[in-house]
Amino acid sequence: MPKTIFERIVDRETDADILYEDEYVLAFRDIAPQAPVHILLIPKQHHARHATVPPENHSVFSHLLAAAQKVARQLKLEQSGYRLVINNGPDGGETVPHLHLHLLGGRHLAWPPG
Ligand code: 5GP
């Protein structure tokens, strides 16, 4: 299988505006931001999407959420608030088949989403 754009970012074959990195997670700015703050958090290990992560790798979910809290703090979003989103599959609006968590903030976000 060819690498996704996000695997290429993890492997430093494509540039990204990286804000946070640890052993498991990389966080970088979305190339087409939908809010003043729009960060993508991805596991370094490849998983296509939320629905395909096997039970033995479920720690990836806590790594992503914990990293998102750190990035939100880094960006001083705790008081104003933010939204975390995972788009899974066609109805979810997923476009890149590498699990990722969107962190959106910096403006009031409507609910329900479109
Ligand atoms: P999805 O629609 O799959 O939930 O989210 C994929 C996100 O990746 C989109 O918000 C899109 O703007 C972003 N994206 C796609 N290609 C690139 C890229 O090359 N670099 C960065 N930083 N973001 C990308």
mmCIF file of N, CA and C and ligand atoms in Angstrom:
data_model
loop_
_atom_site.group_PDB
_atom_site.id
_atom_site.type_symbol
_atom_site.label_atom_id
_atom_site.label_comp_id
_atom_site.label_asym_id
_atom_site.label_seq_id
_atom_site.Cartn_x
_atom_site.Cartn_y
_atom_site.Cartn_z
ATOM 1 N N MET A 1 0.846 -1.200 0.000
ATOM 2 C CA MET A 1 0.000 0.000 0.000
ATOM 3 C C MET A 1 0.882 1.250 0.000
ATOM 4 N N PRO A 2 0.574 2.234 -0.869
ATOM 5 C CA PRO A 2 1.348 3.489 -0.817
ATOM 6 C C PRO A 2 1.087 4.225 0.501
ATOM 7 N N LYS A 3 2.063 5.012 0.927
ATOM 8 C CA LYS A 3 1.904 5.775 2.169
ATOM 9 C C LYS A 3 0.845 6.853 1.994
ATOM 10 N N THR A 4 0.093 7.117 3.048
ATOM 11 C CA THR A 4 -0.813 8.271 3.044
ATOM 12 C C THR A 4 0.025 9.526 3.274
ATOM 13 N N ILE A 5 -0.612 10.670 3.030
ATOM 14 C CA ILE A 5 0.074 11.946 3.259
ATOM 15 C C ILE A 5 0.497 12.071 4.731
ATOM 16 N N PHE A 6 -0.287 11.507 5.634
ATOM 17 C CA PHE A 6 0.061 11.645 7.053
ATOM 18 C C PHE A 6 1.259 10.764 7.414
ATOM 19 N N GLU A 7 1.359 9.569 6.798
ATOM 20 C CA GLU A 7 2.563 8.755 7.033
ATOM 21 C C GLU A 7 3.793 9.468 6.477
ATOM 22 N N ARG A 8 3.609 10.167 5.385
ATOM 23 C CA ARG A 8 4.743 10.913 4.814
ATOM 24 C C ARG A 8 5.161 12.061 5.745
ATOM 25 N N ILE A 9 4.189 12.658 6.430
ATOM 26 C CA ILE A 9 4.524 13.705 7.414
ATOM 27 C C ILE A 9 5.258 13.081 8.606
ATOM 28 N N VAL A 10 4.767 11.942 9.095
ATOM 29 C CA VAL A 10 5.451 11.253 10.208
ATOM 30 C C VAL A 10 6.892 10.936 9.827
ATOM 31 N N ASP A 11 7.098 10.493 8.609
ATOM 32 C CA ASP A 11 8.446 10.098 8.146
ATOM 33 C C ASP A 11 9.276 11.290 7.653
ATOM 34 N N ARG A 12 8.732 12.490 7.827
ATOM 35 C CA ARG A 12 9.426 13.738 7.432
ATOM 36 C C ARG A 12 9.743 13.772 5.936
ATOM 37 N N GLU A 13 8.872 13.162 5.152
ATOM 38 C CA GLU A 13 9.034 13.224 3.689
ATOM 39 C C GLU A 13 8.203 14.366 3.103
ATOM 40 N N THR A 14 7.279 14.895 3.919
ATOM 41 C CA THR A 14 6.455 16.038 3.536
ATOM 42 C C THR A 14 6.459 17.014 4.702
ATOM 43 N N ASP A 15 6.513 18.304 4.388
ATOM 44 C CA ASP A 15 6.553 19.323 5.444
ATOM 45 C C ASP A 15 5.184 19.481 6.107
ATOM 46 N N ALA A 16 5.215 19.842 7.355
ATOM 47 C CA ALA A 16 4.002 20.207 8.085
ATOM 48 C C ALA A 16 4.418 21.144 9.203
ATOM 49 N N ASP A 17 3.460 21.950 9.660
ATOM 50 C CA ASP A 17 3.711 22.870 10.764
ATOM 51 C C ASP A 17 3.438 22.108 12.066
ATOM 52 N N ILE A 18 4.478 21.460 12.576
ATOM 53 C CA ILE A 18 4.335 20.550 13.715
ATOM 54 C C ILE A 18 4.362 21.328 15.029
ATOM 55 N N LEU A 19 3.361 21.045 15.885
ATOM 56 C CA LEU A 19 3.238 21.746 17.164
ATOM 57 C C LEU A 19 3.603 20.870 18.346
ATOM 58 N N TYR A 20 3.492 19.572 18.169
ATOM 59 C CA TYR A 20 3.674 18.668 19.311
ATOM 60 C C TYR A 20 4.074 17.301 18.782
ATOM 61 N N GLU A 21 4.965 16.649 19.535
ATOM 62 C CA GLU A 21 5.352 15.288 19.171
ATOM 63 C C GLU A 21 5.735 14.544 20.438
ATOM 64 N N ASP A 22 5.328 13.289 20.529
ATOM 65 C CA ASP A 22 5.845 12.413 21.578
ATOM 66 C C ASP A 22 6.076 11.041 20.949
ATOM 67 N N GLU A 23 6.246 10.055 21.788
ATOM 68 C CA GLU A 23 6.591 8.723 21.276
ATOM 69 C C GLU A 23 5.508 8.164 20.337
ATOM 70 N N TYR A 24 4.266 8.532 20.596
ATOM 71 C CA TYR A 24 3.144 7.901 19.891
ATOM 72 C C TYR A 24 2.397 8.817 18.931
ATOM 73 N N VAL A 25 2.479 10.114 19.160
ATOM 74 C CA VAL A 25 1.564 11.062 18.496
ATOM 75 C C VAL A 25 2.339 12.210 17.858
ATOM 76 N N LEU A 26 1.816 12.673 16.732
ATOM 77 C CA LEU A 26 2.321 13.887 16.091
ATOM 78 C C LEU A 26 1.127 14.827 15.903
ATOM 79 N N ALA A 27 1.331 16.122 16.165
ATOM 80 C CA ALA A 27 0.261 17.108 15.975
ATOM 81 C C ALA A 27 0.777 18.236 15.092
ATOM 82 N N PHE A 28 -0.020 18.607 14.103
ATOM 83 C CA PHE A 28 0.404 19.648 13.157
ATOM 84 C C PHE A 28 -0.830 20.399 12.666
ATOM 85 N N ARG A 29 -0.592 21.594 12.104
ATOM 86 C CA ARG A 29 -1.709 22.419 11.643
ATOM 87 C C ARG A 29 -2.321 21.847 10.370
ATOM 88 N N ASP A 30 -3.660 21.869 10.301
ATOM 89 C CA ASP A 30 -4.365 21.430 9.098
ATOM 90 C C ASP A 30 -4.058 22.405 7.954
ATOM 91 N N ILE A 31 -3.860 21.858 6.768
ATOM 92 C CA ILE A 31 -3.493 22.677 5.614
ATOM 93 C C ILE A 31 -4.676 23.535 5.135
ATOM 94 N N ALA A 32 -5.890 23.150 5.480
ATOM 95 C CA ALA A 32 -7.094 23.897 5.070
ATOM 96 C C ALA A 32 -7.958 24.147 6.306
ATOM 97 N N PRO A 33 -7.512 25.071 7.172
ATOM 98 C CA PRO A 33 -8.172 25.227 8.478
ATOM 99 C C PRO A 33 -9.639 25.636 8.377
ATOM 100 N N GLN A 34 -10.460 24.992 9.208
ATOM 101 C CA GLN A 34 -11.895 25.284 9.263
ATOM 102 C C GLN A 34 -12.247 26.173 10.449
ATOM 103 N N ALA A 35 -11.231 26.614 11.173
ATOM 104 C CA ALA A 35 -11.396 27.496 12.332
ATOM 105 C C ALA A 35 -10.048 28.172 12.546
ATOM 106 N N PRO A 36 -10.005 29.265 13.334
ATOM 107 C CA PRO A 36 -8.723 29.932 13.566
ATOM 108 C C PRO A 36 -7.649 28.978 14.090
ATOM 109 N N VAL A 37 -8.060 28.004 14.909
ATOM 110 C CA VAL A 37 -7.145 26.932 15.321
ATOM 111 C C VAL A 37 -7.694 25.620 14.763
ATOM 112 N N HIS A 38 -6.899 24.933 13.968
ATOM 113 C CA HIS A 38 -7.312 23.636 13.428
ATOM 114 C C HIS A 38 -6.066 22.749 13.363
ATOM 115 N N ILE A 39 -5.978 21.862 14.337
ATOM 116 C CA ILE A 39 -4.814 20.991 14.488
ATOM 117 C C ILE A 39 -5.239 19.548 14.213
ATOM 118 N N LEU A 40 -4.368 18.790 13.598
ATOM 119 C CA LEU A 40 -4.589 17.356 13.412
ATOM 120 C C LEU A 40 -3.638 16.602 14.330
ATOM 121 N N LEU A 41 -4.181 15.639 15.060
ATOM 122 C CA LEU A 41 -3.342 14.773 15.903
ATOM 123 C C LEU A 41 -3.428 13.371 15.338
ATOM 124 N N ILE A 42 -2.281 12.790 15.059
ATOM 125 C CA ILE A 42 -2.282 11.461 14.437
ATOM 126 C C ILE A 42 -1.375 10.522 15.221
ATOM 127 N N PRO A 43 -1.734 9.232 15.243
ATOM 128 C CA PRO A 43 -0.793 8.266 15.815
ATOM 129 C C PRO A 43 0.346 8.029 14.824
ATOM 130 N N LYS A 44 1.543 7.847 15.341
ATOM 131 C CA LYS A 44 2.655 7.545 14.437
ATOM 132 C C LYS A 44 2.476 6.172 13.801
ATOM 133 N N GLN A 45 1.875 5.264 14.553
ATOM 134 C CA GLN A 45 1.572 3.948 13.997
ATOM 135 C C GLN A 45 0.367 4.073 13.063
ATOM 136 N N HIS A 46 0.443 3.436 11.913
ATOM 137 C CA HIS A 46 -0.658 3.572 10.964
ATOM 138 C C HIS A 46 -1.876 2.740 11.351
ATOM 139 N N HIS A 47 -3.021 3.433 11.434
ATOM 140 C CA HIS A 47 -4.334 2.769 11.495
ATOM 141 C C HIS A 47 -5.208 3.541 10.527
ATOM 142 N N ALA A 48 -5.945 2.849 9.696
ATOM 143 C CA ALA A 48 -6.711 3.542 8.662
ATOM 144 C C ALA A 48 -7.750 4.479 9.269
ATOM 145 N N ARG A 49 -8.446 3.996 10.285
ATOM 146 C CA ARG A 49 -9.529 4.823 10.856
ATOM 147 C C ARG A 49 -9.938 4.262 12.215
ATOM 148 N N HIS A 50 -10.781 5.042 12.909
ATOM 149 C CA HIS A 50 -11.250 4.666 14.242
ATOM 150 C C HIS A 50 -11.805 3.242 14.251
ATOM 151 N N ALA A 51 -12.596 2.908 13.227
ATOM 152 C CA ALA A 51 -13.299 1.622 13.205
ATOM 153 C C ALA A 51 -12.375 0.428 13.028
ATOM 154 N N THR A 52 -11.154 0.653 12.591
ATOM 155 C CA THR A 52 -10.278 -0.491 12.279
ATOM 156 C C THR A 52 -9.165 -0.689 13.309
ATOM 157 N N VAL A 53 -9.147 0.097 14.364
ATOM 158 C CA VAL A 53 -8.088 -0.075 15.366
ATOM 159 C C VAL A 53 -8.406 -1.320 16.202
ATOM 160 N N PRO A 54 -7.533 -2.330 16.198
ATOM 161 C CA PRO A 54 -7.840 -3.557 16.933
ATOM 162 C C PRO A 54 -7.694 -3.352 18.440
ATOM 163 N N PRO A 55 -8.384 -4.181 19.228
ATOM 164 C CA PRO A 55 -8.370 -4.007 20.688
ATOM 165 C C PRO A 55 -6.969 -3.911 21.268
ATOM 166 N N GLU A 56 -6.027 -4.661 20.727
ATOM 167 C CA GLU A 56 -4.669 -4.644 21.308
ATOM 168 C C GLU A 56 -3.964 -3.305 21.085
ATOM 169 N N ASN A 57 -4.534 -2.460 20.221
ATOM 170 C CA ASN A 57 -3.948 -1.133 19.974
ATOM 171 C C ASN A 57 -4.834 0.010 20.497
ATOM 172 N N HIS A 58 -5.802 -0.313 21.350
ATOM 173 C CA HIS A 58 -6.728 0.731 21.811
ATOM 174 C C HIS A 58 -6.063 1.820 22.645
ATOM 175 N N SER A 59 -4.848 1.583 23.104
ATOM 176 C CA SER A 59 -4.138 2.646 23.839
ATOM 177 C C SER A 59 -3.911 3.868 22.945
ATOM 178 N N VAL A 60 -3.977 3.669 21.635
ATOM 179 C CA VAL A 60 -3.803 4.802 20.718
ATOM 180 C C VAL A 60 -4.869 5.876 20.975
ATOM 181 N N PHE A 61 -6.055 5.450 21.388
ATOM 182 C CA PHE A 61 -7.125 6.426 21.631
ATOM 183 C C PHE A 61 -6.771 7.337 22.816
ATOM 184 N N SER A 62 -6.262 6.749 23.882
ATOM 185 C CA SER A 62 -5.904 7.591 25.035
ATOM 186 C C SER A 62 -4.690 8.460 24.718
ATOM 187 N N HIS A 63 -3.768 7.947 23.942
ATOM 188 C CA HIS A 63 -2.613 8.774 23.557
ATOM 189 C C HIS A 63 -3.079 10.010 22.784
ATOM 190 N N LEU A 64 -4.012 9.819 21.852
ATOM 191 C CA LEU A 64 -4.493 10.950 21.047
ATOM 192 C C LEU A 64 -5.225 11.971 21.921
ATOM 193 N N LEU A 65 -6.094 11.489 22.805
ATOM 194 C CA LEU A 65 -6.865 12.422 23.646
ATOM 195 C C LEU A 65 -5.967 13.154 24.634
ATOM 196 N N ALA A 66 -4.984 12.449 25.180
ATOM 197 C CA ALA A 66 -4.066 13.097 26.127
ATOM 198 C C ALA A 66 -3.216 14.147 25.408
ATOM 199 N N ALA A 67 -2.764 13.826 24.213
ATOM 200 C CA ALA A 67 -1.963 14.794 23.449
ATOM 201 C C ALA A 67 -2.816 16.006 23.081
ATOM 202 N N ALA A 68 -4.080 15.788 22.757
ATOM 203 C CA ALA A 68 -4.972 16.898 22.402
ATOM 204 C C ALA A 68 -5.122 17.855 23.593
ATOM 205 N N GLN A 69 -5.185 17.309 24.808
ATOM 206 C CA GLN A 69 -5.276 18.175 25.994
ATOM 207 C C GLN A 69 -4.016 19.032 26.127
ATOM 208 N N LYS A 70 -2.870 18.420 25.885
ATOM 209 C CA LYS A 70 -1.606 19.180 25.969
ATOM 210 C C LYS A 70 -1.555 20.276 24.906
ATOM 211 N N VAL A 71 -1.966 19.957 23.693
ATOM 212 C CA VAL A 71 -1.925 20.950 22.614
ATOM 213 C C VAL A 71 -2.925 22.077 22.911
ATOM 214 N N ALA A 72 -4.102 21.729 23.402
ATOM 215 C CA ALA A 72 -5.101 22.760 23.737
ATOM 216 C C ALA A 72 -4.555 23.700 24.805
ATOM 217 N N ARG A 73 -3.829 23.129 25.785
ATOM 218 C CA ARG A 73 -3.190 23.971 26.817
ATOM 219 C C ARG A 73 -2.134 24.859 26.196
ATOM 220 N N GLN A 74 -1.320 24.242 25.346
ATOM 221 C CA GLN A 74 -0.241 24.976 24.672
ATOM 222 C C GLN A 74 -0.807 26.180 23.921
ATOM 223 N N LEU A 75 -1.985 26.014 23.329
ATOM 224 C CA LEU A 75 -2.597 27.063 22.520
ATOM 225 C C LEU A 75 -3.562 27.939 23.338
ATOM 226 N N LYS A 76 -3.592 27.702 24.649
ATOM 227 C CA LYS A 76 -4.397 28.502 25.582
ATOM 228 C C LYS A 76 -5.890 28.484 25.219
ATOM 229 N N LEU A 77 -6.384 27.295 24.923
ATOM 230 C CA LEU A 77 -7.790 27.141 24.537
ATOM 231 C C LEU A 77 -8.677 26.627 25.674
ATOM 232 N N GLU A 78 -8.063 26.397 26.864
ATOM 233 C CA GLU A 78 -8.849 25.730 27.912
ATOM 234 C C GLU A 78 -10.082 26.527 28.307
ATOM 235 N N GLN A 79 -9.935 27.858 28.407
ATOM 236 C CA GLN A 79 -11.056 28.675 28.872
ATOM 237 C C GLN A 79 -12.071 28.918 27.759
ATOM 238 N N SER A 80 -11.594 29.243 26.570
ATOM 239 C CA SER A 80 -12.507 29.563 25.468
ATOM 240 C C SER A 80 -13.190 28.302 24.931
ATOM 241 N N GLY A 81 -12.511 27.170 25.022
ATOM 242 C CA GLY A 81 -13.091 25.909 24.582
ATOM 243 C C GLY A 81 -12.585 25.463 23.224
ATOM 244 N N TYR A 82 -12.919 24.244 22.902
ATOM 245 C CA TYR A 82 -12.480 23.663 21.632
ATOM 246 C C TYR A 82 -13.312 22.417 21.360
ATOM 247 N N ARG A 83 -13.175 21.895 20.160
ATOM 248 C CA ARG A 83 -13.909 20.679 19.781
ATOM 249 C C ARG A 83 -12.929 19.648 19.235
ATOM 250 N N LEU A 84 -13.154 18.381 19.610
ATOM 251 C CA LEU A 84 -12.364 17.261 19.097
ATOM 252 C C LEU A 84 -13.274 16.421 18.221
ATOM 253 N N VAL A 85 -12.798 16.091 17.010
ATOM 254 C CA VAL A 85 -13.625 15.384 16.026
ATOM 255 C C VAL A 85 -12.810 14.285 15.363
ATOM 256 N N ILE A 86 -13.443 13.120 15.177
ATOM 257 C CA ILE A 86 -12.865 12.075 14.324
ATOM 258 C C ILE A 86 -13.883 11.778 13.234
ATOM 259 N N ASN A 87 -13.496 11.988 11.992
ATOM 260 C CA ASN A 87 -14.352 11.640 10.857
ATOM 261 C C ASN A 87 -14.007 10.213 10.434
ATOM 262 N N ASN A 88 -14.994 9.333 10.472
ATOM 263 C CA ASN A 88 -14.756 7.922 10.172
ATOM 264 C C ASN A 88 -15.584 7.477 8.969
ATOM 265 N N GLY A 89 -14.901 7.102 7.879
ATOM 266 C CA GLY A 89 -15.592 6.523 6.726
ATOM 267 C C GLY A 89 -16.369 7.549 5.918
ATOM 268 N N PRO A 90 -17.050 7.073 4.864
ATOM 269 C CA PRO A 90 -17.732 7.975 3.921
ATOM 270 C C PRO A 90 -18.752 8.902 4.578
ATOM 271 N N ASP A 91 -19.640 8.394 5.402
ATOM 272 C CA ASP A 91 -20.642 9.270 6.018
ATOM 273 C C ASP A 91 -20.016 10.217 7.028
ATOM 274 N N GLY A 92 -18.879 9.838 7.592
ATOM 275 C CA GLY A 92 -18.201 10.707 8.562
ATOM 276 C C GLY A 92 -17.421 11.831 7.911
ATOM 277 N N GLY A 93 -17.223 11.716 6.591
ATOM 278 C CA GLY A 93 -16.489 12.771 5.888
ATOM 279 C C GLY A 93 -14.982 12.572 5.894
ATOM 280 N N GLU A 94 -14.543 11.332 6.177
ATOM 281 C CA GLU A 94 -13.095 11.048 6.192
ATOM 282 C C GLU A 94 -12.517 11.167 4.786
ATOM 283 N N THR A 95 -11.379 11.863 4.677
ATOM 284 C CA THR A 95 -10.718 11.985 3.378
ATOM 285 C C THR A 95 -9.297 11.414 3.378
ATOM 286 N N VAL A 96 -8.688 11.286 4.548
ATOM 287 C CA VAL A 96 -7.332 10.710 4.620
ATOM 288 C C VAL A 96 -7.408 9.429 5.462
ATOM 289 N N PRO A 97 -7.067 8.289 4.858
ATOM 290 C CA PRO A 97 -7.214 7.011 5.580
ATOM 291 C C PRO A 97 -6.045 6.722 6.523
ATOM 292 N N HIS A 98 -5.860 7.629 7.458
ATOM 293 C CA HIS A 98 -4.922 7.434 8.569
ATOM 294 C C HIS A 98 -5.590 8.095 9.762
ATOM 295 N N LEU A 99 -5.909 7.313 10.787
ATOM 296 C CA LEU A 99 -6.636 7.825 11.958
ATOM 297 C C LEU A 99 -6.123 9.200 12.382
ATOM 298 N N HIS A 100 -7.042 10.141 12.577
ATOM 299 C CA HIS A 100 -6.634 11.467 13.041
ATOM 300 C C HIS A 100 -7.763 12.117 13.817
ATOM 301 N N LEU A 101 -7.333 12.929 14.769
ATOM 302 C CA LEU A 101 -8.254 13.674 15.622
ATOM 303 C C LEU A 101 -8.109 15.141 15.264
ATOM 304 N N HIS A 102 -9.226 15.784 14.915
ATOM 305 C CA HIS A 102 -9.205 17.228 14.652
ATOM 306 C C HIS A 102 -9.388 17.959 15.978
ATOM 307 N N LEU A 103 -8.594 18.986 16.208
ATOM 308 C CA LEU A 103 -8.789 19.893 17.350
ATOM 309 C C LEU A 103 -9.116 21.260 16.747
ATOM 310 N N LEU A 104 -10.331 21.726 17.010
ATOM 311 C CA LEU A 104 -10.808 22.980 16.422
ATOM 312 C C LEU A 104 -11.117 23.981 17.519
ATOM 313 N N GLY A 105 -10.716 25.235 17.306
ATOM 314 C CA GLY A 105 -11.016 26.252 18.299
ATOM 315 C C GLY A 105 -10.759 27.639 17.749
ATOM 316 N N GLY A 106 -10.905 28.624 18.649
ATOM 317 C CA GLY A 106 -10.633 30.000 18.255
ATOM 318 C C GLY A 106 -11.858 30.730 17.750
ATOM 319 N N ARG A 107 -12.990 30.031 17.679
ATOM 320 C CA ARG A 107 -14.271 30.671 17.357
ATOM 321 C C ARG A 107 -15.372 29.785 17.911
ATOM 322 N N HIS A 108 -16.596 30.335 18.006
ATOM 323 C CA HIS A 108 -17.714 29.517 18.450
ATOM 324 C C HIS A 108 -18.095 28.552 17.333
ATOM 325 N N LEU A 109 -18.210 27.279 17.673
ATOM 326 C CA LEU A 109 -18.517 26.243 16.677
ATOM 327 C C LEU A 109 -19.980 25.842 16.810
ATOM 328 N N ALA A 110 -20.684 25.843 15.690
ATOM 329 C CA ALA A 110 -22.116 25.526 15.711
ATOM 330 C C ALA A 110 -22.335 24.039 16.003
ATOM 331 N N TRP A 111 -23.527 23.737 16.498
ATOM 332 C CA TRP A 111 -23.958 22.365 16.709
ATOM 333 C C TRP A 111 -25.420 22.249 16.346
ATOM 334 N N PRO A 112 -25.900 21.255 15.622
ATOM 335 C CA PRO A 112 -25.130 20.113 15.153
ATOM 336 C C PRO A 112 -24.255 20.463 13.956
ATOM 337 N N PRO A 113 -23.222 19.624 13.707
ATOM 338 C CA PRO A 113 -22.394 19.847 12.524
ATOM 339 C C PRO A 113 -23.194 19.537 11.262
ATOM 340 N N GLY A 114 -22.756 20.060 10.136
ATOM 341 C CA GLY A 114 -23.487 19.848 8.874
ATOM 342 C C GLY A 114 -23.336 18.448 8.348
HETATM 343 P P1 5GP B 1 -10.645 14.181 7.247
HETATM 344 O O1 5GP B 1 -11.488 14.879 6.228
HETATM 345 O O2 5GP B 1 -10.078 12.879 6.711
HETATM 346 O O3 5GP B 1 -11.280 14.026 8.585
HETATM 347 O O4 5GP B 1 -9.422 15.150 7.527
HETATM 348 C C1 5GP B 1 -8.298 15.221 6.738
HETATM 349 C C2 5GP B 1 -7.707 16.577 6.957
HETATM 350 O O5 5GP B 1 -6.381 16.568 6.466
HETATM 351 C C3 5GP B 1 -8.428 17.709 6.217
HETATM 352 O O6 5GP B 1 -8.903 18.662 7.166
HETATM 353 C C4 5GP B 1 -7.369 18.294 5.280
HETATM 354 O O7 5GP B 1 -7.441 19.676 5.171
HETATM 355 C C5 5GP B 1 -6.080 17.828 5.938
HETATM 356 N N1 5GP B 1 -4.974 17.631 5.018
HETATM 357 C C6 5GP B 1 -5.011 16.962 3.834
HETATM 358 N N2 5GP B 1 -3.790 16.951 3.267
HETATM 359 C C7 5GP B 1 -2.974 17.617 4.131
HETATM 360 C C8 5GP B 1 -1.572 17.935 4.077
HETATM 361 O O8 5GP B 1 -0.836 17.602 3.155
HETATM 362 N N3 5GP B 1 -1.073 18.622 5.153
HETATM 363 C C9 5GP B 1 -1.846 19.001 6.204
HETATM 364 N N4 5GP B 1 -1.253 19.672 7.191
HETATM 365 N N5 5GP B 1 -3.168 18.723 6.274
HETATM 366 C C10 5GP B 1 -3.718 18.032 5.250
#
